[in-house]
Every structure is written in C-alpha cells, then in structure tokens.
Amino acid sequence: MGMKGRIAVIAIFMSLALLGIFCTSIAEAGKSENPGQIAGPLERKVILQRLYMDGEMSEETVTVKIVSMEDFWASYQDWQLIDQNEERIIFQKKEHDISPLLKANGFFGITEDGTLSIFNGKPEHSQIIQSFFQIDVGKLETYKQKELLKGIPILNKSRYEQVIEAYKPYSLPESEK
C-alpha cells in the first residue's frame, strides 16, 4: 500500500472515530451524571403560599418546567420549602404586608362587647376577620366611637398599624375583661 493508501485508511479511521464520539455524545445528552441537571424538562405543580401579617394566607398554583434543578431552587431561594413529592412542591413566604383582602375590603370596627376587630366589609353586618383587644369604650371620645361603629377602611399596612397603635391605650387590662 502506497502513501496515498495509508493516508486514505487513516482518514477513514479518523472519520469513523469522530462519528462514534459524536453519536455517543448525542446518546448521552439525554442522560446526565451531574445531579443538578436532569434528562429532560420536568413539569411540577408549584404551590406558593403567602402568609400576611394580618393572619391571612393566599395560595397560588403554577406549573413549572424544570430544566436545571440548580436554577429551579435558586428561583425560590427566598421561599421556605414546606413539602414536596413527585407531583407538587409547596413553598411558603412570610409577607411583611397586609393581605389583598384587607386592602380591598377590610374595615376596623368594634364588636358588641367592645373588641377592636377587622371586618370583611363595614362592621354593621359583616364577618369578623380578626380580633385584637377589648376597648374601654367609656374612655373613648365620641368621634372615635362613631368612627369605629361606622368602620375605618384599612387600605394599606401603614393604616393597619396606625389604627392598632391609636386604640391600644384604650385597651382593657386582662383582669377587667
């Protein structure tokens, strides 16, 4: 075999070797030895629970395609993992805000026994969402009594905190309740 023949055999051998490497890498692409990588995108239901400072909890359910576990966990780093299984993953986060329910429809008011409470709507006939402390109604100025009977809209976190602080001095000591 001449020089050209040897070069042709070497070229064919090299081509087959490269083709073998290429085919093997394609076959292995679906598998991953890196635990942070997965074979193909996984779909999981992710439940995001938000706990608000007024005690309300909202829940949002999304379906997520997970390509990289590392990227998935990084995107929920501010959330606390509550539970997980083959179908779903539950995360929880404490929000330093009041719930959307209170912002939209929450009113401070007073119950018949004088307890400062938050109502879902105006206090007259609405459902109580949260109760705080009993107020010594006798110490309240008339306009503050009327304000509570009518209902004080909450609107935002600042207003929520202001109203609670404004009525704390009128709370009855534990022994008088």
Coordinates of N, CA and C in Angstrom, one line a residue:
M1 N 0.9 -1.2 0.0 CA 0.0 0.0 0.0 C 0.9 1.2 0.0
G2 N 0.5 2.1 -0.9 CA 1.4 3.3 -1.0 C 1.0 4.4 0.0
M3 N 1.7 5.5 0.0 CA 1.5 6.6 0.9 C 0.0 7.1 0.8
K4 N -0.5 7.2 -0.4 CA -1.9 7.7 -0.6 C -2.9 6.8 0.0
G5 N -2.6 5.5 -0.1 CA -3.5 4.5 0.5 C -3.5 4.5 2.0
R6 N -2.3 4.7 2.6 CA -2.2 4.8 4.1 C -2.9 6.0 4.6
I7 N -2.8 7.1 3.9 CA -3.5 8.4 4.3 C -5.0 8.2 4.2
A8 N -5.5 7.5 3.1 CA -6.9 7.3 3.0 C -7.4 6.4 4.1
V9 N -6.7 5.4 4.5 CA -7.1 4.5 5.6 C -7.1 5.3 6.9
I10 N -6.1 6.1 7.1 CA -6.1 6.9 8.4 C -7.2 7.9 8.4
A11 N -7.5 8.5 7.2 CA -8.6 9.5 7.1 C -10.0 8.8 7.4
I12 N -10.2 7.6 6.9 CA -11.4 6.8 7.1 C -11.5 6.4 8.6
F13 N -10.4 6.0 9.2 CA -10.4 5.6 10.6 C -10.7 6.8 11.5
M14 N -10.1 7.9 11.2 CA -10.4 9.1 12.0 C -11.8 9.6 11.8
S15 N -12.3 9.5 10.6 CA -13.8 9.9 10.4 C -14.7 9.0 11.2
L16 N -14.4 7.7 11.2 CA -15.3 6.7 12.0 C -15.1 7.0 13.5
A17 N -13.9 7.3 13.9 CA -13.7 7.6 15.3 C -14.5 8.8 15.8
L18 N -14.4 9.9 14.9 CA -15.1 11.1 15.2 C -16.6 10.9 15.2
L19 N -17.1 10.1 14.2 CA -18.5 9.8 14.1 C -19.0 9.0 15.4
G20 N -18.2 8.1 15.8 CA -18.5 7.3 17.1 C -18.6 8.2 18.3
I21 N -17.7 9.2 18.4 CA -17.7 10.1 19.5 C -18.9 11.0 19.5
F22 N -19.2 11.5 18.3 CA -20.4 12.3 18.1 C -21.7 11.6 18.4
C23 N -21.9 10.4 18.0 CA -23.1 9.6 18.2 C -23.2 9.3 19.7
T24 N -22.1 9.0 20.4 CA -22.1 8.7 21.8 C -22.5 9.9 22.6
S25 N -22.0 11.1 22.2 CA -22.3 12.3 22.9 C -23.8 12.7 22.8
I26 N -24.4 12.4 21.6 CA -25.8 12.7 21.4 C -26.6 11.7 22.3
A27 N -26.2 10.4 22.3 CA -27.0 9.5 23.1 C -26.9 9.8 24.6
E28 N -25.7 10.3 25.0 CA -25.6 10.7 26.4 C -26.2 12.0 26.8
A29 N -26.5 12.8 25.8 CA -27.1 14.2 26.1 C -28.4 14.1 26.9
G30 N -29.2 13.0 26.7 CA -30.4 12.9 27.4 C -30.2 12.5 28.8
K31 N -29.0 11.9 29.1 CA -28.7 11.4 30.5 C -27.7 12.4 31.0
S32 N -27.7 12.6 32.3 CA -26.7 13.5 32.9 C -26.2 12.9 34.2
E33 N -24.9 12.9 34.3 CA -24.3 12.4 35.5 C -24.2 13.5 36.5
N34 N -24.5 14.7 36.2 CA -24.5 15.9 37.1 C -25.8 15.9 37.8
P35 N -25.9 15.8 39.1 CA -27.1 15.8 39.8 C -27.9 17.1 39.7
G36 N -27.3 18.2 39.3 CA -28.0 19.4 39.1 C -28.7 19.5 37.8
Q37 N -28.4 18.6 36.9 CA -29.0 18.6 35.6 C -29.9 17.4 35.5
I38 N -31.0 17.6 34.8 CA -32.0 16.5 34.6 C -32.1 16.1 33.1
A39 N -32.5 14.9 32.9 CA -32.5 14.3 31.5 C -33.3 15.2 30.5
G40 N -34.5 15.6 30.9 CA -35.4 16.4 30.1 C -36.1 17.3 31.0
P41 N -36.8 18.3 30.5 CA -37.6 19.2 31.4 C -38.6 18.4 32.2
L42 N -38.7 18.6 33.5 CA -39.7 18.0 34.4 C -40.8 19.0 34.5
E43 N -42.0 18.6 34.6 CA -43.1 19.5 34.9 C -43.6 19.2 36.3
R44 N -43.7 20.2 37.2 CA -44.1 20.1 38.5 C -45.1 21.2 38.8
K45 N -46.1 20.8 39.7 CA -47.0 21.9 40.2 C -46.3 22.5 41.4
V46 N -46.2 23.8 41.3 CA -45.6 24.5 42.5 C -46.7 25.4 43.1
I47 N -46.9 25.2 44.4 CA -47.9 25.9 45.2 C -47.1 26.9 46.1
L48 N -47.5 28.2 45.8 CA -46.8 29.3 46.6 C -47.8 29.9 47.6
Q49 N -47.5 29.7 48.9 CA -48.3 30.2 50.0 C -47.7 31.4 50.5
R50 N -48.5 32.5 50.6 CA -48.1 33.8 51.2 C -48.8 34.0 52.5
L51 N -48.0 34.1 53.6 CA -48.6 34.4 54.9 C -48.5 35.9 55.2
Y52 N -49.6 36.6 55.4 CA -49.6 38.0 55.6 C -49.7 38.3 57.1
M53 N -49.2 39.5 57.5 CA -49.1 39.9 58.9 C -50.5 40.0 59.6
D54 N -51.6 40.0 58.8 CA -52.9 40.0 59.4 C -53.4 38.6 59.6
G55 N -52.6 37.6 59.4 CA -53.0 36.2 59.6 C -53.6 35.5 58.4
E56 N -53.9 36.2 57.3 CA -54.5 35.7 56.1 C -53.4 34.9 55.3
M57 N -53.8 33.9 54.5 CA -52.9 33.2 53.7 C -53.5 33.1 52.3
S58 N -52.7 33.5 51.3 CA -53.1 33.3 49.9 C -52.3 32.2 49.3
E59 N -52.9 31.5 48.3 CA -52.2 30.4 47.6 C -52.3 30.6 46.1
E60 N -51.2 30.4 45.5 CA -51.1 30.5 44.0 C -50.5 29.2 43.5
T61 N -51.1 28.6 42.5 CA -50.6 27.3 41.9 C -50.1 27.6 40.5
V62 N -48.9 27.2 40.2 CA -48.4 27.3 38.9 C -47.7 26.0 38.5
T63 N -47.7 25.8 37.2 CA -47.0 24.6 36.7 C -45.7 25.1 36.1
V64 N -44.6 24.5 36.5 CA -43.2 24.9 36.2 C -42.5 23.8 35.4
K65 N -41.8 24.2 34.3 CA -40.9 23.3 33.6 C -39.5 23.4 34.2
I66 N -39.0 22.4 34.7 CA -37.7 22.4 35.4 C -36.6 21.8 34.5
V67 N -35.7 22.6 34.0 CA -34.6 22.2 33.1 C -33.4 21.9 34.0
S68 N -33.1 22.7 34.9 CA -32.0 22.6 35.8 C -32.5 22.7 37.3
M69 N -32.2 21.7 38.1 CA -32.6 21.8 39.5 C -32.0 22.9 40.2
E70 N -30.7 23.2 39.9 CA -30.0 24.3 40.5 C -30.7 25.6 40.2
D71 N -31.1 25.8 39.0 CA -31.8 27.1 38.6 C -33.1 27.1 39.3
F72 N -33.8 26.0 39.3 CA -35.1 25.9 40.0 C -35.1 26.4 41.4
W73 N -34.1 25.7 42.2 CA -34.0 26.1 43.6 C -33.6 27.5 43.8
A74 N -32.7 28.0 42.9 CA -32.3 29.4 43.0 C -33.4 30.4 42.8
S75 N -34.4 30.0 42.0 CA -35.5 31.0 41.7 C -36.5 31.0 42.9
Y76 N -36.4 30.1 43.8 CA -37.2 30.1 45.0 C -36.4 30.2 46.3
Q77 N -35.3 30.8 46.2 CA -34.4 30.9 47.4 C -35.0 31.7 48.5
D78 N -35.9 32.7 48.2 CA -36.5 33.5 49.3 C -37.7 32.8 49.9
W79 N -38.0 31.6 49.5 CA -39.2 30.9 49.9 C -38.7 29.7 50.8
Q80 N -39.6 29.3 51.7 CA -39.3 28.1 52.6 C -40.0 26.9 52.0
L81 N -39.3 25.8 51.8 CA -39.8 24.6 51.3 C -40.7 24.0 52.4
I82 N -41.9 23.7 52.2 CA -42.8 23.1 53.1 C -43.0 21.6 52.9
D83 N -43.2 21.2 51.6 CA -43.5 19.8 51.3 C -43.2 19.6 49.8
Q84 N -42.8 18.4 49.5 CA -42.7 18.1 48.1 C -42.9 16.6 47.9
N85 N -43.4 16.2 46.7 CA -43.5 14.9 46.3 C -43.3 14.8 44.7
E86 N -43.7 13.7 44.1 CA -43.5 13.5 42.7 C -44.3 14.5 41.8
E87 N -45.4 15.0 42.4 CA -46.3 15.8 41.6 C -46.3 17.3 41.9
R88 N -46.0 17.6 43.2 CA -46.0 19.0 43.6 C -45.0 19.4 44.6
I89 N -44.7 20.7 44.6 CA -43.7 21.3 45.6 C -44.4 22.5 46.2
I90 N -44.4 22.5 47.6 CA -45.1 23.6 48.3 C -44.0 24.5 48.9
F91 N -44.1 25.8 48.6 CA -43.2 26.8 49.2 C -44.1 27.8 50.0
Q92 N -43.5 28.4 51.0 CA -44.2 29.4 51.8 C -43.3 30.6 52.0
K93 N -43.9 31.8 52.1 CA -43.2 33.0 52.3 C -44.0 33.9 53.2
K94 N -43.3 34.5 54.2 CA -44.0 35.5 55.1 C -43.9 36.9 54.5
E95 N -45.0 37.5 54.2 CA -45.1 38.8 53.6 C -45.1 39.8 54.8
H96 N -44.4 40.9 54.6 CA -44.4 42.0 55.6 C -45.4 43.0 55.1
D97 N -46.6 42.6 54.9 CA -47.7 43.4 54.4 C -49.0 42.8 54.8
I98 N -50.1 43.6 54.7 CA -51.4 43.0 54.9 C -51.9 42.4 53.7
S99 N -52.9 41.5 53.8 CA -53.4 40.7 52.7 C -54.2 41.6 51.7
P100 N -54.3 41.1 50.5 CA -55.1 41.8 49.5 C -56.6 42.0 49.9
L101 N -57.1 41.0 50.7 CA -58.4 41.0 51.2 C -58.7 42.2 52.0
L102 N -57.7 42.5 53.0 CA -57.9 43.6 53.9 C -57.7 44.9 53.1
K103 N -56.8 45.0 52.2 CA -56.6 46.2 51.4 C -57.9 46.5 50.6
A104 N -58.6 45.5 50.1 CA -59.8 45.7 49.3 C -61.0 45.9 50.1
N105 N -61.2 45.2 51.2 CA -62.5 45.2 51.8 C -62.4 45.2 53.4
G106 N -61.2 45.4 53.9 CA -61.1 45.4 55.4 C -61.4 46.7 56.1
F107 N -62.2 46.6 57.2 CA -62.6 47.7 58.0 C -62.3 47.4 59.4
F108 N -61.7 48.4 60.2 CA -61.6 48.3 61.6 C -63.0 48.7 62.1
G109 N -63.4 48.0 63.2 CA -64.7 48.3 63.9 C -64.6 47.7 65.3
I110 N -65.8 47.8 65.9 CA -65.9 47.3 67.3 C -67.1 46.4 67.4
T111 N -66.9 45.3 68.1 CA -68.0 44.3 68.3 C -68.9 44.8 69.5
E112 N -70.0 44.1 69.7 CA -70.9 44.5 70.7 C -70.3 44.5 72.1
D113 N -69.3 43.6 72.3 CA -68.6 43.5 73.6 C -67.4 44.5 73.7
G114 N -67.2 45.3 72.7 CA -66.2 46.3 72.7 C -64.8 45.8 72.2
T115 N -64.8 44.8 71.5 CA -63.5 44.3 71.0 C -63.1 44.9 69.6
L116 N -61.9 45.5 69.6 CA -61.4 46.0 68.3 C -61.2 44.9 67.4
S117 N -61.9 44.9 66.2 CA -61.8 43.8 65.2 C -61.7 44.4 63.8
I118 N -61.3 43.5 62.9 CA -61.3 43.8 61.5 C -62.5 43.0 60.9
F119 N -63.2 43.7 60.1 CA -64.4 43.1 59.4 C -64.2 43.0 57.9
N120 N -64.8 42.0 57.3 CA -64.8 41.9 55.8 C -66.0 42.8 55.3
G121 N -65.8 44.0 55.1 CA -66.8 45.0 54.8 C -67.1 45.9 56.0
K122 N -68.1 46.7 55.9 CA -68.4 47.6 57.0 C -68.9 46.8 58.2
P123 N -68.6 47.2 59.4 CA -68.9 46.5 60.6 C -70.3 46.1 60.9
E124 N -71.3 46.8 60.4 CA -72.7 46.6 60.8 C -73.1 45.1 60.7
H125 N -72.9 44.5 59.6 CA -73.4 43.1 59.4 C -72.4 42.2 58.8
S126 N -71.1 42.6 58.9 CA -70.1 41.8 58.2 C -69.4 40.8 59.1
Q127 N -68.7 39.9 58.4 CA -68.0 38.8 59.1 C -66.7 39.4 59.7
I128 N -66.4 38.9 60.9 CA -65.1 39.3 61.6 C -64.0 38.5 61.0
I129 N -62.9 39.2 60.6 CA -61.8 38.5 60.1 C -60.7 38.3 61.2
Q130 N -60.6 39.3 62.0 CA -59.5 39.2 63.1 C -60.0 40.1 64.2
S131 N -59.7 39.6 65.5 CA -60.0 40.4 66.7 C -58.7 40.7 67.4
F132 N -58.7 41.9 68.1 CA -57.4 42.3 68.7 C -57.6 42.3 70.3
F133 N -58.2 43.4 70.8 CA -58.3 43.5 72.2 C -59.6 44.3 72.5
Q134 N -60.0 44.1 73.8 CA -61.2 44.8 74.2 C -60.9 46.2 74.6
I135 N -61.8 47.1 74.2 CA -61.6 48.5 74.4 C -62.5 49.0 75.6
D136 N -61.9 49.9 76.4 CA -62.8 50.6 77.4 C -63.5 51.7 76.7
V137 N -64.7 51.4 76.2 CA -65.5 52.3 75.4 C -65.8 53.6 76.2
G138 N -65.9 53.5 77.5 CA -66.1 54.7 78.3 C -65.0 55.8 78.2
K139 N -63.8 55.4 77.9 CA -62.7 56.3 77.8 C -62.6 56.9 76.4
L140 N -63.3 56.3 75.4 CA -63.2 56.8 74.0 C -63.9 58.1 73.8
E141 N -63.3 59.0 73.1 CA -64.0 60.2 72.7 C -65.2 59.8 71.8
T142 N -66.2 60.6 71.7 CA -67.4 60.3 71.0 C -67.1 60.1 69.5
Y143 N -66.3 60.9 68.9 CA -66.0 60.8 67.5 C -65.2 59.5 67.2
K144 N -64.4 59.0 68.2 CA -63.7 57.7 67.9 C -64.7 56.6 68.0
Q145 N -65.7 56.7 68.9 CA -66.7 55.6 69.0 C -67.5 55.5 67.7
K146 N -67.9 56.7 67.2 CA -68.6 56.8 65.9 C -67.8 56.3 64.8
E147 N -66.5 56.6 64.8 CA -65.6 56.2 63.7 C -65.5 54.6 63.7
L148 N -65.4 54.0 64.9 CA -65.4 52.6 64.9 C -66.7 51.9 64.5
L149 N -67.8 52.5 64.9 CA -69.1 52.0 64.6 C -69.4 52.0 63.1
K150 N -68.9 53.1 62.5 CA -69.1 53.3 61.0 C -68.1 52.4 60.3
G151 N -66.9 52.2 60.8 CA -65.9 51.4 60.2 C -64.8 52.3 59.6
I152 N -63.6 51.9 59.9 CA -62.4 52.6 59.4 C -61.7 51.7 58.3
P153 N -61.7 52.2 57.1 CA -61.1 51.4 56.0 C -59.6 51.2 56.2
I154 N -59.1 50.1 55.9 CA -57.7 49.8 56.2 C -56.8 50.3 55.1
L155 N -57.0 49.9 53.9 CA -56.3 50.3 52.7 C -54.8 49.9 52.5
N156 N -54.0 50.0 53.6 CA -52.6 49.7 53.5 C -52.0 49.3 54.8
K157 N -50.8 48.8 54.8 CA -50.1 48.3 56.0 C -49.9 49.5 57.0
S158 N -49.6 50.6 56.6 CA -49.4 51.8 57.4 C -50.6 52.1 58.2
R159 N -51.8 52.2 57.5 CA -53.0 52.5 58.2 C -53.4 51.4 59.2
Y160 N -53.1 50.1 58.8 CA -53.4 49.0 59.7 C -52.6 49.2 61.0
E161 N -51.3 49.5 60.9 CA -50.5 49.7 62.1 C -50.9 50.9 62.9
Q162 N -51.3 52.0 62.2 CA -51.6 53.3 62.9 C -52.9 53.1 63.7
V163 N -53.9 52.4 63.2 CA -55.2 52.2 63.9 C -55.0 51.4 65.2
I164 N -54.2 50.3 65.0 CA -54.0 49.4 66.2 C -53.3 50.2 67.3
E165 N -52.2 51.0 66.9 CA -51.5 51.8 67.9 C -52.4 52.9 68.5
A166 N -53.2 53.5 67.7 CA -54.1 54.6 68.2 C -55.1 54.1 69.3
Y167 N -55.5 52.8 69.1 CA -56.5 52.3 70.1 C -55.9 51.4 71.2
K168 N -54.7 51.1 71.2 CA -54.0 50.4 72.2 C -54.2 51.0 73.6
P169 N -54.0 52.3 73.7 CA -54.1 53.0 75.0 C -55.5 52.8 75.7
Y170 N -56.5 52.5 74.9 CA -57.9 52.3 75.4 C -58.2 50.8 75.7
S171 N -57.2 49.9 75.5 CA -57.5 48.5 75.8 C -57.7 48.3 77.3
L172 N -58.5 47.3 77.6 CA -58.8 47.0 79.0 C -57.7 46.0 79.5
P173 N -57.3 46.2 80.7 CA -56.3 45.2 81.3 C -56.9 43.9 81.3
E174 N -56.1 42.8 81.3 CA -56.6 41.4 81.3 C -57.6 41.2 82.4
S175 N -57.3 41.7 83.6 CA -58.2 41.5 84.8 C -59.6 42.0 84.6
E176 N -59.8 43.0 83.8 CA -61.1 43.7 83.7 C -62.0 43.1 82.6
K177 N -61.5 42.2 81.8 CA -62.2 41.6 80.7 C -63.3 40.6 81.1

